[in-house]
Amino acid sequence: MDISSILIAVLIILVFLVIITSITGKKSKAQNGSKTRKRSVIIKDATKKLSQNPHNVPALRELSNLYYQEHNWEKALPLLEELLNLASTNKDIDYFQVALRQGITALNMKKPEDAMKGLSSAIKINNNNFEANYYLGQAFYQANTYDKAIPYLRKASTFGQEAPGLNEAIGLSFYNMKRYRDSLPYLKRALEENPDGKVVLFSMADAMQQTGFGDKALKVFMHLRADPEFGARSCLAAGIMHMNGGTLDKAIQDFEIALRHVNVPQDTLLEIKYRLAGCYLQSGSVDLGLAMLREVQVINPSYRDVNSLITRYTELKQNKNLQIYLTAGNSDFVALCRKLVETFYGRAVVRILDISVTTDNTEVLTEVETAKWEDTVIFRFYRTSGTTGELHIRDFHGRIKDARAGHGICLTAGAFSEEAKKYIEGRPIDLVDKTELIKRLKKIN
């Protein structure tokens, strides 16, 4: 075959393709035009019939079918609700289909309470229908009625049909009911379906933290610290975990990152500032801690114990020894106790025999010798700024007896209860409360 024959053949093929495309295009346009005309005819005809009789079932059915298939929920809903009202007395209406569609339509319009009307009717007719269970569960979920949502959503999951957000809704329902362990398998599946779901990711981390998987939870919280929506809450969670683990520097970093976020809900912001203030104070940065507490006080003057903390640490700032007494590490605190013991009696020789430190108190066993008397004296120090009660003093009295000491002196940075004060009457115990303690601390360099 020569070149001219090939060119002619190619030309014929091109012409054929153009003709086919033209015919197909005209046919498609004709079909679309037909659909448009059919749609407009349906609307016009049904609207006319309904203007004459608002309860015309065929017109309601045809027009609601059209809008429902188009997902025009706003127009479909009133038509379906009218059909649902008529269905109880009109046998020509498919009660189940209308009830189901009314519920689905209302749900898509974010009207879960309205959706329950139709979906509850549909589930009574056929409780083994996937859509009826799925959408009724979603309606209860949207209405935050999680205990009612779970049974329907879990039943829907047994049908083996794919449904968007099914595992997420079950997992978050369990999570919001604080059934953290039950929530984890569903949240994990939901995250596998949608790895970018931040709500699921944060909830799963919190659920893990609540159920003893702290290490895994902390990694997720750290990952979410920069997230615009969940960053502040994740920083708060990570900071609290670092605080509880004794790593104050990391906790401070978490809380400081949290404060860089914008539009943080006020309750979360207050918690962040309050926790950060606590970290500053525990690490010895009293000025920074007080400044943060005052920021909390400006937002909410009655927030937790912020007022008493400000009073307490303002006082501590003015008295370095009191600051050591309440906030320093054990070594500095014990050193201060030694000085207090040595200067407690004026012209006396004080020999320290033993020092014991517990989580509750610190005790110093001494021999005291003056010009007039010599005796064994036990000093017990409480670091609390609260009230020390009778039970603690009874325990101290028992310790004095066991050590065969002649006297006991109990000191606290707080106060003693009235019962404690009555208990020491006639017993070899002296009580030193905050006021007296501060006086003695001021005498120590």
Short mmCIF file of C-alpha atoms in Angstrom, two decimals:
data_model
loop_
_atom_site.label_atom_id
_atom_site.label_comp_id
_atom_site.label_asym_id
_atom_site.label_seq_id
_atom_site.Cartn_x
_atom_site.Cartn_y
_atom_site.Cartn_z
CA MET A 1 0.00 0.00 0.00
CA ASP A 2 1.46 3.39 -1.04
CA ILE A 3 1.51 6.56 1.11
CA SER A 4 -1.52 8.13 -0.61
CA SER A 5 -3.68 5.09 0.18
CA ILE A 6 -2.64 5.23 3.85
CA LEU A 7 -3.49 8.94 4.08
CA ILE A 8 -6.92 8.35 2.56
CA ALA A 9 -7.63 5.54 5.05
CA VAL A 10 -6.61 7.71 8.00
CA LEU A 11 -8.79 10.55 6.73
CA ILE A 12 -11.80 8.24 6.45
CA ILE A 13 -11.28 7.02 10.05
CA LEU A 14 -11.05 10.62 11.36
CA VAL A 15 -14.24 11.61 9.56
CA PHE A 16 -15.99 8.56 10.98
CA LEU A 17 -14.87 9.42 14.53
CA VAL A 18 -16.09 13.02 14.19
CA ILE A 19 -19.50 11.79 13.01
CA ILE A 20 -19.77 9.29 15.90
CA THR A 21 -18.77 11.97 18.46
CA SER A 22 -21.29 14.38 17.06
CA ILE A 23 -24.09 11.83 17.19
CA THR A 24 -23.16 10.79 20.76
CA GLY A 25 -23.00 14.41 21.92
CA LYS A 26 -26.39 15.18 20.43
CA LYS A 27 -27.85 12.07 22.03
CA SER A 28 -26.36 12.98 25.45
CA LYS A 29 -27.69 16.53 25.19
CA ALA A 30 -31.05 15.16 24.19
CA GLN A 31 -31.09 12.83 27.20
CA ASN A 32 -30.07 15.62 29.58
CA GLY A 33 -32.65 17.87 28.07
CA SER A 34 -35.19 15.11 28.45
CA LYS A 35 -34.26 14.65 32.11
CA THR A 36 -34.47 18.39 32.72
CA ARG A 37 -37.83 18.55 31.02
CA LYS A 38 -39.00 15.48 32.93
CA ARG A 39 -37.84 17.00 36.25
CA SER A 40 -39.57 20.30 35.54
CA VAL A 41 -42.73 18.46 34.49
CA ILE A 42 -42.72 16.40 37.71
CA ILE A 43 -42.27 19.52 39.85
CA LYS A 44 -44.87 21.51 37.93
CA ASP A 45 -47.43 18.71 37.91
CA ALA A 46 -46.92 17.75 41.58
CA THR A 47 -46.93 21.38 42.74
CA LYS A 48 -50.19 21.99 40.94
CA LYS A 49 -51.83 18.93 42.49
CA LEU A 50 -50.60 19.84 45.97
CA SER A 51 -51.89 23.38 45.64
CA GLN A 52 -55.33 21.86 45.08
CA ASN A 53 -54.91 19.14 47.73
CA PRO A 54 -51.92 19.31 50.16
CA HIS A 55 -52.56 15.66 51.07
CA ASN A 56 -52.32 14.28 47.51
CA VAL A 57 -50.32 11.11 48.16
CA PRO A 58 -49.11 10.39 44.57
CA ALA A 59 -47.91 13.98 44.20
CA LEU A 60 -46.19 13.93 47.60
CA ARG A 61 -44.56 10.61 46.80
CA GLU A 62 -43.29 11.63 43.35
CA LEU A 63 -41.97 15.01 44.46
CA SER A 64 -40.35 13.65 47.64
CA ASN A 65 -38.71 10.86 45.60
CA LEU A 66 -37.21 13.46 43.26
CA TYR A 67 -35.81 15.66 46.03
CA TYR A 68 -34.61 12.71 48.12
CA GLN A 69 -32.65 11.24 45.19
CA GLU A 70 -31.14 14.65 44.52
CA HIS A 71 -30.19 14.99 48.23
CA ASN A 72 -32.20 18.18 48.35
CA TRP A 73 -32.92 17.53 52.01
CA GLU A 74 -34.50 20.88 52.79
CA LYS A 75 -37.25 20.43 50.21
CA ALA A 76 -37.65 16.70 50.77
CA LEU A 77 -38.18 16.86 54.54
CA PRO A 78 -41.62 18.60 54.74
CA LEU A 79 -42.96 16.32 52.01
CA LEU A 80 -41.75 13.17 53.78
CA GLU A 81 -43.12 14.40 57.11
CA GLU A 82 -46.53 14.91 55.51
CA LEU A 83 -46.41 11.41 54.03
CA LEU A 84 -45.40 10.03 57.44
CA ASN A 85 -48.39 11.71 59.06
CA LEU A 86 -50.70 10.22 56.42
CA ALA A 87 -49.12 6.74 56.49
CA SER A 88 -50.97 5.57 59.59
CA THR A 89 -54.33 5.85 57.81
CA ASN A 90 -53.34 5.37 54.17
CA LYS A 91 -52.39 1.83 53.16
CA ASP A 92 -51.06 2.99 49.79
CA ILE A 93 -48.04 4.54 51.49
CA ASP A 94 -44.97 2.40 52.16
CA TYR A 95 -44.75 3.23 55.86
CA PHE A 96 -41.27 1.75 56.35
CA GLN A 97 -39.70 3.52 53.36
CA VAL A 98 -41.25 6.90 54.22
CA ALA A 99 -40.28 6.62 57.91
CA LEU A 100 -36.71 5.64 57.02
CA ARG A 101 -36.34 8.41 54.45
CA GLN A 102 -37.81 11.03 56.79
CA GLY A 103 -35.25 10.06 59.45
CA ILE A 104 -32.32 10.05 57.05
CA THR A 105 -33.34 13.41 55.62
CA ALA A 106 -33.75 15.05 59.03
CA LEU A 107 -30.42 13.60 60.13
CA ASN A 108 -28.67 15.11 57.10
CA MET A 109 -30.13 18.45 58.14
CA LYS A 110 -28.59 18.05 61.62
CA LYS A 111 -31.99 17.56 63.25
CA PRO A 112 -31.44 14.35 65.26
CA GLU A 113 -34.57 14.75 67.41
CA ASP A 114 -36.75 15.08 64.30
CA ALA A 115 -34.94 12.13 62.72
CA MET A 116 -35.81 9.87 65.66
CA LYS A 117 -39.52 10.24 64.85
CA GLY A 118 -39.25 8.40 61.54
CA LEU A 119 -36.36 6.12 62.40
CA SER A 120 -38.02 4.86 65.60
CA SER A 121 -41.07 3.94 63.53
CA ALA A 122 -38.91 2.25 60.90
CA ILE A 123 -37.05 0.14 63.48
CA LYS A 124 -40.34 -1.08 64.93
CA ILE A 125 -41.41 -2.31 61.51
CA ASN A 126 -38.08 -3.97 60.71
CA ASN A 127 -35.48 -4.10 63.46
CA ASN A 128 -33.14 -6.17 61.29
CA ASN A 129 -32.69 -3.49 58.66
CA PHE A 130 -29.16 -2.13 58.41
CA GLU A 131 -30.12 1.44 57.50
CA ALA A 132 -32.73 1.69 60.25
CA ASN A 133 -30.20 0.61 62.91
CA TYR A 134 -27.34 2.67 61.50
CA TYR A 135 -29.22 5.95 61.13
CA LEU A 136 -31.15 5.64 64.40
CA GLY A 137 -27.83 5.04 66.16
CA GLN A 138 -26.40 8.10 64.40
CA ALA A 139 -29.40 10.17 65.49
CA PHE A 140 -28.88 9.27 69.15
CA TYR A 141 -25.14 9.90 68.71
CA GLN A 142 -25.73 13.37 67.26
CA ALA A 143 -28.09 14.09 70.15
CA ASN A 144 -25.32 13.08 72.61
CA THR A 145 -27.50 10.24 73.92
CA TYR A 146 -24.60 7.83 73.75
CA ASP A 147 -26.05 5.01 75.84
CA LYS A 148 -28.96 4.68 73.38
CA ALA A 149 -26.76 5.09 70.31
CA ILE A 150 -24.41 2.20 71.07
CA PRO A 151 -26.86 -0.76 70.77
CA TYR A 152 -28.13 0.34 67.34
CA LEU A 153 -24.68 1.22 66.01
CA ARG A 154 -23.20 -2.06 67.23
CA LYS A 155 -26.05 -4.01 65.64
CA ALA A 156 -25.49 -2.13 62.37
CA SER A 157 -21.84 -3.19 62.49
CA THR A 158 -22.87 -6.87 62.48
CA PHE A 159 -24.38 -6.62 58.97
CA GLY A 160 -20.94 -6.40 57.39
CA GLN A 161 -21.88 -3.36 55.32
CA GLU A 162 -19.53 -0.41 54.95
CA ALA A 163 -20.84 2.78 56.49
CA PRO A 164 -18.97 6.05 56.97
CA GLY A 165 -18.16 6.89 60.55
CA LEU A 166 -19.67 3.76 62.09
CA ASN A 167 -16.62 2.71 64.12
CA GLU A 168 -15.93 6.33 64.98
CA ALA A 169 -19.44 6.85 66.34
CA ILE A 170 -19.29 3.68 68.46
CA GLY A 171 -15.80 4.48 69.76
CA LEU A 172 -16.60 8.09 70.62
CA SER A 173 -19.89 7.06 72.26
CA PHE A 174 -18.02 4.71 74.59
CA TYR A 175 -15.36 7.38 75.13
CA ASN A 176 -17.88 10.09 76.03
CA MET A 177 -19.48 7.68 78.50
CA LYS A 178 -16.01 7.26 80.06
CA ARG A 179 -15.97 3.60 79.10
CA TYR A 180 -12.43 4.03 77.88
CA ARG A 181 -11.42 0.39 77.57
CA ASP A 182 -14.50 -0.42 75.47
CA SER A 183 -13.82 2.56 73.21
CA LEU A 184 -10.28 1.61 72.20
CA PRO A 185 -10.94 -1.19 69.65
CA TYR A 186 -13.45 0.96 67.74
CA LEU A 187 -11.30 4.09 67.85
CA LYS A 188 -8.38 2.08 66.52
CA ARG A 189 -10.47 0.80 63.58
CA ALA A 190 -11.80 4.30 62.93
CA LEU A 191 -8.22 5.61 62.80
CA GLU A 192 -7.25 2.88 60.34
CA GLU A 193 -10.16 3.97 58.13
CA ASN A 194 -9.24 7.65 58.44
CA PRO A 195 -5.66 8.25 59.66
CA ASP A 196 -6.23 12.04 59.58
CA GLY A 197 -9.09 11.95 62.09
CA LYS A 198 -7.77 14.19 64.86
CA VAL A 199 -10.87 13.83 67.07
CA VAL A 200 -10.42 10.07 67.06
CA LEU A 201 -6.66 10.31 67.58
CA PHE A 202 -6.95 12.63 70.60
CA SER A 203 -9.77 10.58 72.12
CA MET A 204 -7.81 7.36 71.64
CA ALA A 205 -4.76 8.88 73.35
CA ASP A 206 -6.86 10.04 76.28
CA ALA A 207 -8.53 6.62 76.52
CA MET A 208 -5.10 4.93 76.50
CA GLN A 209 -3.88 7.24 79.23
CA GLN A 210 -6.97 6.46 81.32
CA THR A 211 -6.47 2.71 80.93
CA GLY A 212 -2.79 2.46 81.80
CA PHE A 213 -1.13 2.89 78.40
CA GLY A 214 0.52 6.15 79.42
CA ASP A 215 3.68 5.79 77.32
CA LYS A 216 1.71 5.34 74.09
CA ALA A 217 -0.70 8.12 75.01
CA LEU A 218 2.13 10.56 75.72
CA LYS A 219 3.62 9.98 72.26
CA VAL A 220 0.28 10.87 70.66
CA PHE A 221 -0.18 13.96 72.81
CA MET A 222 3.34 15.11 71.92
CA HIS A 223 2.54 14.55 68.24
CA LEU A 224 -0.64 16.67 68.53
CA ARG A 225 0.93 19.60 70.41
CA ALA A 226 1.12 21.76 67.28
CA ASP A 227 -2.37 20.92 66.01
CA PRO A 228 -4.57 24.06 65.76
CA GLU A 229 -7.64 22.32 67.17
CA PHE A 230 -6.30 19.80 69.67
CA GLY A 231 -2.86 21.29 70.36
CA ALA A 232 -3.70 23.12 73.58
CA ARG A 233 -5.54 20.15 75.10
CA SER A 234 -2.75 17.80 74.03
CA CYS A 235 -0.12 20.08 75.59
CA LEU A 236 -2.17 20.14 78.79
CA ALA A 237 -2.44 16.34 78.87
CA ALA A 238 1.27 15.87 78.11
CA GLY A 239 2.21 18.48 80.70
CA ILE A 240 0.18 16.79 83.44
CA MET A 241 1.78 13.45 82.59
CA HIS A 242 5.25 15.00 82.72
CA MET A 243 4.38 16.69 86.04
CA ASN A 244 3.23 13.39 87.52
CA GLY A 245 6.44 11.79 86.27
CA GLY A 246 8.54 14.44 88.01
CA THR A 247 9.99 16.00 84.84
CA LEU A 248 9.05 19.61 85.55
CA ASP A 249 11.22 21.05 82.75
CA LYS A 250 9.30 19.05 80.13
CA ALA A 251 5.97 19.94 81.74
CA ILE A 252 6.85 23.65 81.63
CA GLN A 253 7.73 23.29 77.94
CA ASP A 254 4.36 21.61 77.26
CA PHE A 255 2.38 24.33 79.02
CA GLU A 256 4.35 27.16 77.41
CA ILE A 257 3.67 25.69 73.96
CA ALA A 258 -0.02 25.48 74.87
CA LEU A 259 -0.13 29.20 75.62
CA ARG A 260 1.01 29.97 72.06
CA HIS A 261 -2.23 28.56 70.68
CA VAL A 262 -5.08 30.94 69.89
CA ASN A 263 -8.81 30.62 70.58
CA VAL A 264 -8.24 28.22 73.47
CA PRO A 265 -11.46 27.62 75.48
CA GLN A 266 -11.38 29.50 78.76
CA ASP A 267 -11.65 26.43 81.01
CA THR A 268 -8.68 24.82 79.21
CA LEU A 269 -6.70 28.08 79.31
CA LEU A 270 -7.25 28.44 83.06
CA GLU A 271 -6.11 24.87 83.66
CA ILE A 272 -2.97 25.41 81.57
CA LYS A 273 -2.02 28.62 83.38
CA TYR A 274 -2.77 27.10 86.79
CA ARG A 275 -0.65 24.01 86.07
CA LEU A 276 2.19 26.10 84.64
CA ALA A 277 2.14 28.29 87.77
CA GLY A 278 2.45 25.13 89.88
CA CYS A 279 5.46 23.98 87.86
CA TYR A 280 7.17 27.34 88.20
CA LEU A 281 6.60 27.35 91.96
CA GLN A 282 7.81 23.78 92.42
CA SER A 283 10.96 24.54 90.44
CA GLY A 284 11.69 27.57 92.63
CA SER A 285 10.67 30.28 90.12
CA VAL A 286 8.38 32.02 92.58
CA ASP A 287 8.13 35.30 90.61
CA LEU A 288 7.05 33.50 87.43
CA GLY A 289 4.62 31.34 89.39
CA LEU A 290 3.01 34.32 91.10
CA ALA A 291 2.71 36.19 87.80
CA MET A 292 0.90 33.23 86.24
CA LEU A 293 -1.40 32.83 89.26
CA ARG A 294 -2.35 36.50 89.01
CA GLU A 295 -3.26 35.98 85.34
CA VAL A 296 -5.59 33.20 86.43
CA GLN A 297 -6.99 35.43 89.17
CA VAL A 298 -7.82 38.17 86.62
CA ILE A 299 -9.79 35.71 84.46
CA ASN A 300 -11.52 33.95 87.37
CA PRO A 301 -10.91 35.28 90.90
CA SER A 302 -12.49 32.21 92.51
CA TYR A 303 -10.60 29.58 90.49
CA ARG A 304 -9.59 26.67 92.73
CA ASP A 305 -7.17 27.76 95.49
CA VAL A 306 -5.51 30.51 93.45
CA ASN A 307 -6.12 33.22 96.07
CA SER A 308 -4.61 31.22 98.92
CA LEU A 309 -1.65 30.26 96.72
CA ILE A 310 -0.97 33.90 95.89
CA THR A 311 -1.09 34.80 99.60
CA ARG A 312 1.11 31.87 100.53
CA TYR A 313 3.80 32.42 97.91
CA THR A 314 3.84 36.19 98.36
CA GLU A 315 4.66 35.45 101.98
CA LEU A 316 7.26 32.88 100.93
CA LYS A 317 8.89 35.41 98.66
CA GLN A 318 9.40 37.69 101.64
CA ASN A 319 10.79 34.89 103.84
CA LYS A 320 13.49 32.80 102.18
CA ASN A 321 13.63 30.28 105.03
CA LEU A 322 9.88 29.70 104.89
CA GLN A 323 10.26 29.19 101.15
CA ILE A 324 12.89 26.52 101.82
CA TYR A 325 10.71 24.95 104.51
CA LEU A 326 7.76 24.52 102.14
CA THR A 327 9.27 24.04 98.69
CA ALA A 328 12.94 23.01 98.85
CA GLY A 329 14.26 19.51 98.25
CA ASN A 330 14.89 17.15 101.15
CA SER A 331 18.57 18.00 101.62
CA ASP A 332 17.95 21.76 101.97
CA PHE A 333 14.90 21.14 104.13
CA VAL A 334 16.80 18.81 106.51
CA ALA A 335 19.62 21.35 106.75
CA LEU A 336 17.07 23.99 107.78
CA CYS A 337 15.56 21.61 110.35
CA ARG A 338 19.01 21.09 111.87
CA LYS A 339 19.44 24.84 112.27
CA LEU A 340 16.02 25.19 113.85
CA VAL A 341 16.80 22.41 116.32
CA GLU A 342 20.20 23.88 117.21
CA THR A 343 18.77 27.34 117.87
CA PHE A 344 15.51 26.26 119.49
CA TYR A 345 16.91 26.45 123.01
CA GLY A 346 18.93 29.53 123.94
CA ARG A 347 22.06 28.66 125.86
CA ALA A 348 22.09 24.92 125.42
CA VAL A 349 24.17 22.19 123.90
CA VAL A 350 22.14 20.26 121.32
CA ARG A 351 23.46 16.95 120.01
CA ILE A 352 21.63 15.45 117.02
CA LEU A 353 21.43 11.67 117.42
CA ASP A 354 19.29 10.68 114.42
CA ILE A 355 17.27 12.15 111.53
CA SER A 356 14.48 10.24 109.80
CA VAL A 357 12.62 11.45 106.72
CA THR A 358 9.30 9.98 105.59
CA THR A 359 6.72 11.11 103.05
CA ASP A 360 4.61 12.40 105.94
CA ASN A 361 7.11 14.16 108.17
CA THR A 362 10.73 14.60 109.23
CA GLU A 363 11.94 13.75 112.73
CA VAL A 364 15.13 14.83 114.51
CA LEU A 365 16.12 12.95 117.67
CA THR A 366 18.31 15.07 119.98
CA GLU A 367 19.96 15.30 123.37
CA VAL A 368 19.62 18.74 124.91
CA GLU A 369 21.81 19.88 127.77
CA THR A 370 21.33 23.19 129.60
CA ALA A 371 22.73 24.56 132.85
CA LYS A 372 19.63 23.32 134.69
CA TRP A 373 18.49 20.16 132.91
CA GLU A 374 19.37 17.48 130.38
CA ASP A 375 16.88 15.44 128.34
CA THR A 376 16.10 13.58 125.10
CA VAL A 377 13.86 15.68 122.84
CA ILE A 378 12.21 14.66 119.57
CA PHE A 379 11.38 17.33 116.97
CA ARG A 380 8.78 16.47 114.34
CA PHE A 381 8.38 18.73 111.29
CA TYR A 382 5.29 18.83 109.05
CA ARG A 383 5.67 20.70 105.76
CA THR A 384 1.97 21.10 105.12
CA SER A 385 0.30 24.50 105.18
CA GLY A 386 -3.01 22.84 106.07
CA THR A 387 -4.32 21.69 109.44
CA THR A 388 -2.55 19.01 111.45
CA GLY A 389 -5.08 16.97 113.43
CA GLU A 390 -5.27 14.96 116.61
CA LEU A 391 -4.38 11.62 114.97
CA HIS A 392 -0.97 12.97 113.94
CA ILE A 393 -0.29 14.22 117.48
CA ARG A 394 -1.38 10.89 118.98
CA ASP A 395 1.06 9.15 116.66
CA PHE A 396 3.80 11.58 117.71
CA HIS A 397 3.06 10.88 121.37
CA GLY A 398 3.51 7.18 120.74
CA ARG A 399 6.84 7.86 119.07
CA ILE A 400 8.00 9.88 122.11
CA LYS A 401 7.16 6.94 124.38
CA ASP A 402 8.90 4.42 122.12
CA ALA A 403 12.07 6.54 122.06
CA ARG A 404 11.83 7.08 125.84
CA ALA A 405 12.23 10.77 125.20
CA GLY A 406 11.35 13.30 127.83
CA HIS A 407 9.78 15.84 125.48
CA GLY A 408 8.44 16.31 121.96
CA ILE A 409 8.08 19.43 119.82
CA CYS A 410 5.84 19.36 116.75
CA LEU A 411 6.20 22.11 114.12
CA THR A 412 4.01 22.87 111.09
CA ALA A 413 3.76 25.57 108.44
CA GLY A 414 0.01 25.44 108.90
CA ALA A 415 -2.20 25.16 111.97
CA PHE A 416 -3.24 22.57 114.56
CA SER A 417 -6.81 21.48 115.08
CA GLU A 418 -8.61 22.26 118.34
CA GLU A 419 -8.69 18.52 119.12
CA ALA A 420 -4.89 18.36 118.71
CA LYS A 421 -4.44 21.29 121.09
CA LYS A 422 -6.67 19.64 123.70
CA TYR A 423 -4.85 16.34 123.36
CA ILE A 424 -1.45 17.74 124.44
CA GLU A 425 -2.83 19.00 127.78
CA GLY A 426 -0.87 17.21 130.51
CA ARG A 427 1.44 15.57 127.95
CA PRO A 428 5.11 16.43 127.24
CA ILE A 429 4.41 17.94 123.81
CA ASP A 430 4.70 21.51 122.52
CA LEU A 431 2.99 22.63 119.29
CA VAL A 432 4.58 25.26 117.05
CA ASP A 433 2.21 26.59 114.38
CA LYS A 434 2.92 28.76 111.36
CA THR A 435 3.00 32.07 113.23
CA GLU A 436 5.57 30.85 115.76
CA LEU A 437 7.51 28.97 113.08
CA ILE A 438 7.92 32.13 110.98
CA LYS A 439 9.28 34.00 113.99
CA ARG A 440 11.89 31.29 114.55
CA LEU A 441 12.76 31.07 110.86
CA LYS A 442 13.49 34.81 110.74
CA LYS A 443 16.17 34.33 113.40
CA ILE A 444 18.11 31.89 111.18
CA ASN A 445 20.58 33.19 108.63
#
